[in-house]
Amino acid sequence: MTAVARTSAGAAAQRGRRGRRGRRAKRILPYVGIGVVVLYCLVPFYWMVVSAFRRPQDQFDNTILPVRWSLENFSAVFAGDNGFGRALVNSFVVAGLTTALTLVVGVFTAYALARLDFPFKNAVLGIIIGTTMFPGISQLIPLLKLFTDIGWINTYQAMIVPSLGFALPLTVWLLTAFFRQLPFELEQAAMVDGCTRGQAFRKIIVPLAAPGVFTTAIITFIAAWNEFIIALSVVNRKEMQTATVAISKFTGVSGFDQPFGTQMAAGVIVTVPLVAVVLIFQRRIVAGLTAGGVK
Amino acid sequence: MATTVDRKGKAPAAPRPGGRSARPRKDVSGSRRLAAFLLSPTLLVLGLVVGYPVIAGFRESLFTRGQTLDADGFVVEGERFVGLDNYTAIFSGDAAGTFWNAFGNTTFFTVTTVTLETVIGVTMALIMQWAFRGRGLVRASVLVPWAIPTAISGLLWRWIFQADGAFNAMIRQQVLWTADGFESKLAVIIAEVWKTSPFIGLLVLAGLQMIPRDVYEAARVDGAGAVQQFWRITLPLVKPALLVAVLFRMLDVLRMFDLPAVLIGVNKRSVETLTMISWFEANNLRYGSAAAYATILFVYIAVISYLFVKLLGADIIGDARQVTKGKKIRKAGKTGKTGRASA
């Protein structure tokens, strides 16, 4: 009996102590948690940026800030035979055209999937999403052989056409999710007022869907920009390489040591614009990614 | 679907209430034709760029090319049909070791990274949900690893994992992370988990925010602790979103290429995945063997995703189905109302 009383009294005291400490912890802990998450996400990226700004001779310093800030790595990226400027252009052409083509094709399909009633709709959607499951490599080998036969090696279309296969399901899925969120009544009202379905689509749906299409375009562009295995395989001439491939193939002076400083600088050049776009449109991108599900 | 039509020309099986049966029928066949017209470009592109290669790849895996000597000692060139030889070569002889190593690596990476990503991602989501101040900052930083191209993040981690790099300086050890050993596996796992778990966190957070607050209130009144609330409420309610996220992550890791290829290198035993072997074979113009590896990987992925969907009930298009249902109900309600109004 006394034992129980004593333990319960002790527990109460402990609870009181914990309560006070708990209140303080409750104020601080969220910030600690947030801090941990932010550090986890940003520290490696920070290391890339800082390494890019070191002088080549300080490359292996592990100080948190560069001892001497320098742009030498950045000038090295564009100097010599790296061909990085051309690689950036290639990346823009490939990712840009892939995005544009998938949007044009995807908008129609997504409209049909979101707005029209027809048999096997879920099956069609399932098939389109199912194609994202196919491993890129099983697509690449026959296409590689085909492109060799028809002389498409080292061309833009050899990079764009396979990329469509990756980008299209994602685009359709995201756009379908966006189109579904639009009110159906507006379109019906326009058709009652004498618009054809096509006119209702052009005049009502397209303007309303513009933000969603824009978000999809960003997400698709990032996915296409990040593409690696196709660009690596169907191109063997330096002038046609995309930026990601070109950076991974930078060679040092001796050919044995990797020019990490140059690679980090090139990495910064390739990622910082993307990161900036992502930060500016973060709300929309998060909305798009969570509406479409995953990827 | 509510508007099933037996065959062209016949009346709809369930004519809509409201009388005007001619108009809906025209509308239905019109929207079907329109749907077919709108869907065909996508299906055509996917058929050509995904469907055809998978079939052609399977065909390719039954052939071999290159020079061999025939029974009489003559040189035979070009493609020859060899049946399942490419497959038997993979499962027997020297290649078997390489194959099982790559198969093991692929499976190992999938299990470890997806598990870690899920745990870290869910933890991150809970932190983000709980600490709503600074959520904008978190959301922004969570998107950074996602936006960095995988190949670049491979280079970034290669730099961090250098023998005299930042990671070794931090742990004050001299570990050769990017040489070919178990450490390389760890390096790949760390880099992969870094890149993708924030993203799972983001998706789970979206799922968490859908859960109504009063469910927790009720649980608290009933005396459920934080742990109980997590296991009994949070987890079951975010499960659908989480399952789809996990499925897609699994599919991505099963075909992993960029990260190990850039971080450690191709043809490194410790991190070689099925995609990497297949790519290496194709690069050496052994298309038949490359296609056989790719086909095996394809079947493996198909089996895994089938099992995942069957056993755990991940529902990829569930969202779509729900919306269709909702629309149907709404439509039924509306026609009912107009019917009453006209009567």
PDB file of N, CA and C in Angstrom, chain B residues 212-263:
ATOM      1  N   PRO B 212      -8.252  14.447 -40.894  1.00  0.00           N
ATOM      2  CA  PRO B 212      -8.939  15.484 -40.113  1.00  0.00           C
ATOM      3  C   PRO B 212      -8.429  15.517 -38.680  1.00  0.00           C
ATOM      4  N   ARG B 213      -8.302  16.731 -38.145  1.00  0.00           N
ATOM      5  CA  ARG B 213      -7.778  16.922 -36.789  1.00  0.00           C
ATOM      6  C   ARG B 213      -8.609  16.199 -35.732  1.00  0.00           C
ATOM      7  N   ASP B 214      -9.947  16.202 -35.924  1.00  0.00           N
ATOM      8  CA  ASP B 214     -10.806  15.700 -34.841  1.00  0.00           C
ATOM      9  C   ASP B 214     -10.632  14.204 -34.603  1.00  0.00           C
ATOM     10  N   VAL B 215     -10.068  13.486 -35.593  1.00  0.00           N
ATOM     11  CA  VAL B 215      -9.795  12.072 -35.360  1.00  0.00           C
ATOM     12  C   VAL B 215      -8.807  11.932 -34.218  1.00  0.00           C
ATOM     13  N   TYR B 216      -7.770  12.790 -34.236  1.00  0.00           N
ATOM     14  CA  TYR B 216      -6.772  12.751 -33.165  1.00  0.00           C
ATOM     15  C   TYR B 216      -7.391  13.188 -31.843  1.00  0.00           C
ATOM     16  N   GLU B 217      -8.245  14.207 -31.931  1.00  0.00           N
ATOM     17  CA  GLU B 217      -8.898  14.713 -30.723  1.00  0.00           C
ATOM     18  C   GLU B 217      -9.657  13.575 -30.049  1.00  0.00           C
ATOM     19  N   ALA B 218     -10.429  12.864 -30.841  1.00  0.00           N
ATOM     20  CA  ALA B 218     -11.218  11.748 -30.322  1.00  0.00           C
ATOM     21  C   ALA B 218     -10.308  10.710 -29.699  1.00  0.00           C
ATOM     22  N   ALA B 219      -9.195  10.413 -30.384  1.00  0.00           N
ATOM     23  CA  ALA B 219      -8.271   9.404 -29.869  1.00  0.00           C
ATOM     24  C   ALA B 219      -7.690   9.856 -28.544  1.00  0.00           C
ATOM     25  N   ARG B 220      -7.383  11.164 -28.446  1.00  0.00           N
ATOM     26  CA  ARG B 220      -6.799  11.676 -27.212  1.00  0.00           C
ATOM     27  C   ARG B 220      -7.809  11.575 -26.060  1.00  0.00           C
ATOM     28  N   VAL B 221      -9.064  11.894 -26.389  1.00  0.00           N
ATOM     29  CA  VAL B 221     -10.113  11.776 -25.369  1.00  0.00           C
ATOM     30  C   VAL B 221     -10.218  10.338 -24.893  1.00  0.00           C
ATOM     31  N   ASP B 222     -10.097   9.409 -25.831  1.00  0.00           N
ATOM     32  CA  ASP B 222     -10.178   7.993 -25.471  1.00  0.00           C
ATOM     33  C   ASP B 222      -8.913   7.500 -24.791  1.00  0.00           C
ATOM     34  N   GLY B 223      -7.919   8.363 -24.652  1.00  0.00           N
ATOM     35  CA  GLY B 223      -6.728   8.006 -23.883  1.00  0.00           C
ATOM     36  C   GLY B 223      -5.609   7.364 -24.672  1.00  0.00           C
ATOM     37  N   ALA B 224      -5.583   7.589 -25.984  1.00  0.00           N
ATOM     38  CA  ALA B 224      -4.506   7.026 -26.793  1.00  0.00           C
ATOM     39  C   ALA B 224      -3.270   7.907 -26.666  1.00  0.00           C
ATOM     40  N   GLY B 225      -2.116   7.260 -26.472  1.00  0.00           N
ATOM     41  CA  GLY B 225      -0.860   8.003 -26.392  1.00  0.00           C
ATOM     42  C   GLY B 225      -0.351   8.344 -27.776  1.00  0.00           C
ATOM     43  N   ALA B 226       0.760   9.084 -27.807  1.00  0.00           N
ATOM     44  CA  ALA B 226       1.305   9.522 -29.092  1.00  0.00           C
ATOM     45  C   ALA B 226       1.676   8.334 -29.968  1.00  0.00           C
ATOM     46  N   VAL B 227       2.276   7.309 -29.325  1.00  0.00           N
ATOM     47  CA  VAL B 227       2.716   6.141 -30.097  1.00  0.00           C
ATOM     48  C   VAL B 227       1.517   5.410 -30.663  1.00  0.00           C
ATOM     49  N   GLN B 228       0.492   5.246 -29.786  1.00  0.00           N
ATOM     50  CA  GLN B 228      -0.726   4.562 -30.242  1.00  0.00           C
ATOM     51  C   GLN B 228      -1.389   5.335 -31.377  1.00  0.00           C
ATOM     52  N   GLN B 229      -1.407   6.668 -31.212  1.00  0.00           N
ATOM     53  CA  GLN B 229      -2.020   7.484 -32.261  1.00  0.00           C
ATOM     54  C   GLN B 229      -1.317   7.272 -33.602  1.00  0.00           C
ATOM     55  N   PHE B 230       0.027   7.171 -33.520  1.00  0.00           N
ATOM     56  CA  PHE B 230       0.789   6.976 -34.753  1.00  0.00           C
ATOM     57  C   PHE B 230       0.443   5.646 -35.410  1.00  0.00           C
ATOM     58  N   TRP B 231       0.479   4.558 -34.592  1.00  0.00           N
ATOM     59  CA  TRP B 231       0.277   3.236 -35.193  1.00  0.00           C
ATOM     60  C   TRP B 231      -1.173   2.982 -35.575  1.00  0.00           C
ATOM     61  N   ARG B 232      -2.123   3.548 -34.777  1.00  0.00           N
ATOM     62  CA  ARG B 232      -3.526   3.199 -34.996  1.00  0.00           C
ATOM     63  C   ARG B 232      -4.236   4.181 -35.934  1.00  0.00           C
ATOM     64  N   ILE B 233      -3.743   5.418 -35.995  1.00  0.00           N
ATOM     65  CA  ILE B 233      -4.442   6.412 -36.818  1.00  0.00           C
ATOM     66  C   ILE B 233      -3.590   6.873 -37.994  1.00  0.00           C
ATOM     67  N   THR B 234      -2.432   7.444 -37.653  1.00  0.00           N
ATOM     68  CA  THR B 234      -1.632   8.063 -38.702  1.00  0.00           C
ATOM     69  C   THR B 234      -1.268   7.062 -39.792  1.00  0.00           C
ATOM     70  N   LEU B 235      -0.663   5.960 -39.358  1.00  0.00           N
ATOM     71  CA  LEU B 235      -0.145   5.015 -40.346  1.00  0.00           C
ATOM     72  C   LEU B 235      -1.239   4.414 -41.227  1.00  0.00           C
ATOM     73  N   PRO B 236      -2.338   3.893 -40.652  1.00  0.00           N
ATOM     74  CA  PRO B 236      -3.388   3.353 -41.531  1.00  0.00           C
ATOM     75  C   PRO B 236      -3.941   4.398 -42.494  1.00  0.00           C
ATOM     76  N   LEU B 237      -4.026   5.658 -42.039  1.00  0.00           N
ATOM     77  CA  LEU B 237      -4.653   6.657 -42.896  1.00  0.00           C
ATOM     78  C   LEU B 237      -3.723   7.157 -44.001  1.00  0.00           C
ATOM     79  N   VAL B 238      -2.404   7.146 -43.759  1.00  0.00           N
ATOM     80  CA  VAL B 238      -1.507   7.549 -44.856  1.00  0.00           C
ATOM     81  C   VAL B 238      -1.064   6.340 -45.672  1.00  0.00           C
ATOM     82  N   LYS B 239      -1.490   5.161 -45.277  1.00  0.00           N
ATOM     83  CA  LYS B 239      -1.016   3.946 -45.940  1.00  0.00           C
ATOM     84  C   LYS B 239      -1.208   3.964 -47.461  1.00  0.00           C
ATOM     85  N   PRO B 240      -2.388   4.351 -47.963  1.00  0.00           N
ATOM     86  CA  PRO B 240      -2.530   4.324 -49.425  1.00  0.00           C
ATOM     87  C   PRO B 240      -1.482   5.187 -50.129  1.00  0.00           C
ATOM     88  N   ALA B 241      -1.294   6.421 -49.656  1.00  0.00           N
ATOM     89  CA  ALA B 241      -0.300   7.305 -50.272  1.00  0.00           C
ATOM     90  C   ALA B 241       1.097   6.720 -50.132  1.00  0.00           C
ATOM     91  N   LEU B 242       1.372   6.185 -48.952  1.00  0.00           N
ATOM     92  CA  LEU B 242       2.698   5.641 -48.683  1.00  0.00           C
ATOM     93  C   LEU B 242       2.991   4.431 -49.564  1.00  0.00           C
ATOM     94  N   LEU B 243       1.983   3.568 -49.751  1.00  0.00           N
ATOM     95  CA  LEU B 243       2.202   2.358 -50.553  1.00  0.00           C
ATOM     96  C   LEU B 243       2.547   2.712 -51.982  1.00  0.00           C
ATOM     97  N   VAL B 244       1.835   3.678 -52.551  1.00  0.00           N
ATOM     98  CA  VAL B 244       2.115   4.068 -53.929  1.00  0.00           C
ATOM     99  C   VAL B 244       3.527   4.662 -54.012  1.00  0.00           C
ATOM    100  N   ALA B 245       3.872   5.499 -53.031  1.00  0.00           N
ATOM    101  CA  ALA B 245       5.213   6.083 -53.021  1.00  0.00           C
ATOM    102  C   ALA B 245       6.272   4.996 -52.946  1.00  0.00           C
ATOM    103  N   VAL B 246       6.071   4.028 -52.073  1.00  0.00           N
ATOM    104  CA  VAL B 246       7.051   2.957 -51.900  1.00  0.00           C
ATOM    105  C   VAL B 246       7.156   2.126 -53.170  1.00  0.00           C
ATOM    106  N   LEU B 247       6.001   1.832 -53.784  1.00  0.00           N
ATOM    107  CA  LEU B 247       6.028   1.046 -55.017  1.00  0.00           C
ATOM    108  C   LEU B 247       6.867   1.748 -56.083  1.00  0.00           C
ATOM    109  N   PHE B 248       6.636   3.038 -56.247  1.00  0.00           N
ATOM    110  CA  PHE B 248       7.362   3.754 -57.288  1.00  0.00           C
ATOM    111  C   PHE B 248       8.843   3.876 -56.949  1.00  0.00           C
ATOM    112  N   ARG B 249       9.167   4.031 -55.691  1.00  0.00           N
ATOM    113  CA  ARG B 249      10.578   4.063 -55.295  1.00  0.00           C
ATOM    114  C   ARG B 249      11.226   2.721 -55.601  1.00  0.00           C
ATOM    115  N   MET B 250      10.503   1.631 -55.294  1.00  0.00           N
ATOM    116  CA  MET B 250      11.058   0.300 -55.552  1.00  0.00           C
ATOM    117  C   MET B 250      11.360   0.123 -57.025  1.00  0.00           C
ATOM    118  N   LEU B 251      10.403   0.534 -57.863  1.00  0.00           N
ATOM    119  CA  LEU B 251      10.603   0.385 -59.300  1.00  0.00           C
ATOM    120  C   LEU B 251      11.826   1.182 -59.739  1.00  0.00           C
ATOM    121  N   ASP B 252      12.020   2.338 -59.145  1.00  0.00           N
ATOM    122  CA  ASP B 252      13.153   3.177 -59.518  1.00  0.00           C
ATOM    123  C   ASP B 252      14.484   2.565 -59.092  1.00  0.00           C
ATOM    124  N   VAL B 253      14.522   1.993 -57.896  1.00  0.00           N
ATOM    125  CA  VAL B 253      15.794   1.427 -57.429  1.00  0.00           C
ATOM    126  C   VAL B 253      16.113   0.153 -58.196  1.00  0.00           C
ATOM    127  N   LEU B 254      15.082  -0.614 -58.552  1.00  0.00           N
ATOM    128  CA  LEU B 254      15.329  -1.867 -59.273  1.00  0.00           C
ATOM    129  C   LEU B 254      16.023  -1.601 -60.603  1.00  0.00           C
ATOM    130  N   ARG B 255      15.801  -0.424 -61.197  1.00  0.00           N
ATOM    131  CA  ARG B 255      16.448  -0.153 -62.479  1.00  0.00           C
ATOM    132  C   ARG B 255      17.546   0.899 -62.334  1.00  0.00           C
ATOM    133  N   MET B 256      18.084   1.007 -61.140  1.00  0.00           N
ATOM    134  CA  MET B 256      19.085   2.041 -60.847  1.00  0.00           C
ATOM    135  C   MET B 256      20.298   1.928 -61.766  1.00  0.00           C
ATOM    136  N   PHE B 257      20.747   3.070 -62.259  1.00  0.00           N
ATOM    137  CA  PHE B 257      21.947   3.088 -63.089  1.00  0.00           C
ATOM    138  C   PHE B 257      22.840   4.284 -62.797  1.00  0.00           C
ATOM    139  N   ASP B 258      22.305   5.490 -62.945  1.00  0.00           N
ATOM    140  CA  ASP B 258      23.127   6.714 -62.880  1.00  0.00           C
ATOM    141  C   ASP B 258      23.993   6.779 -61.639  1.00  0.00           C
ATOM    142  N   LEU B 259      23.348   6.555 -60.489  1.00  0.00           N
ATOM    143  CA  LEU B 259      24.041   6.823 -59.233  1.00  0.00           C
ATOM    144  C   LEU B 259      25.246   5.911 -59.033  1.00  0.00           C
ATOM    145  N   PRO B 260      25.080   4.584 -59.047  1.00  0.00           N
ATOM    146  CA  PRO B 260      26.274   3.753 -58.873  1.00  0.00           C
ATOM    147  C   PRO B 260      27.279   3.917 -60.015  1.00  0.00           C
ATOM    148  N   ALA B 261      26.773   4.137 -61.231  1.00  0.00           N
ATOM    149  CA  ALA B 261      27.687   4.265 -62.367  1.00  0.00           C
ATOM    150  C   ALA B 261      28.586   5.474 -62.200  1.00  0.00           C
ATOM    151  N   VAL B 262      28.055   6.587 -61.722  1.00  0.00           N
ATOM    152  CA  VAL B 262      28.853   7.799 -61.572  1.00  0.00           C
ATOM    153  C   VAL B 262      29.621   7.790 -60.253  1.00  0.00           C
ATOM    154  N   LEU B 263      28.970   7.323 -59.197  1.00  0.00           N
ATOM    155  CA  LEU B 263      29.595   7.362 -57.866  1.00  0.00           C
ATOM    156  C   LEU B 263      30.746   6.367 -57.762  1.00  0.00           C
TER     157      LEU B 263
END
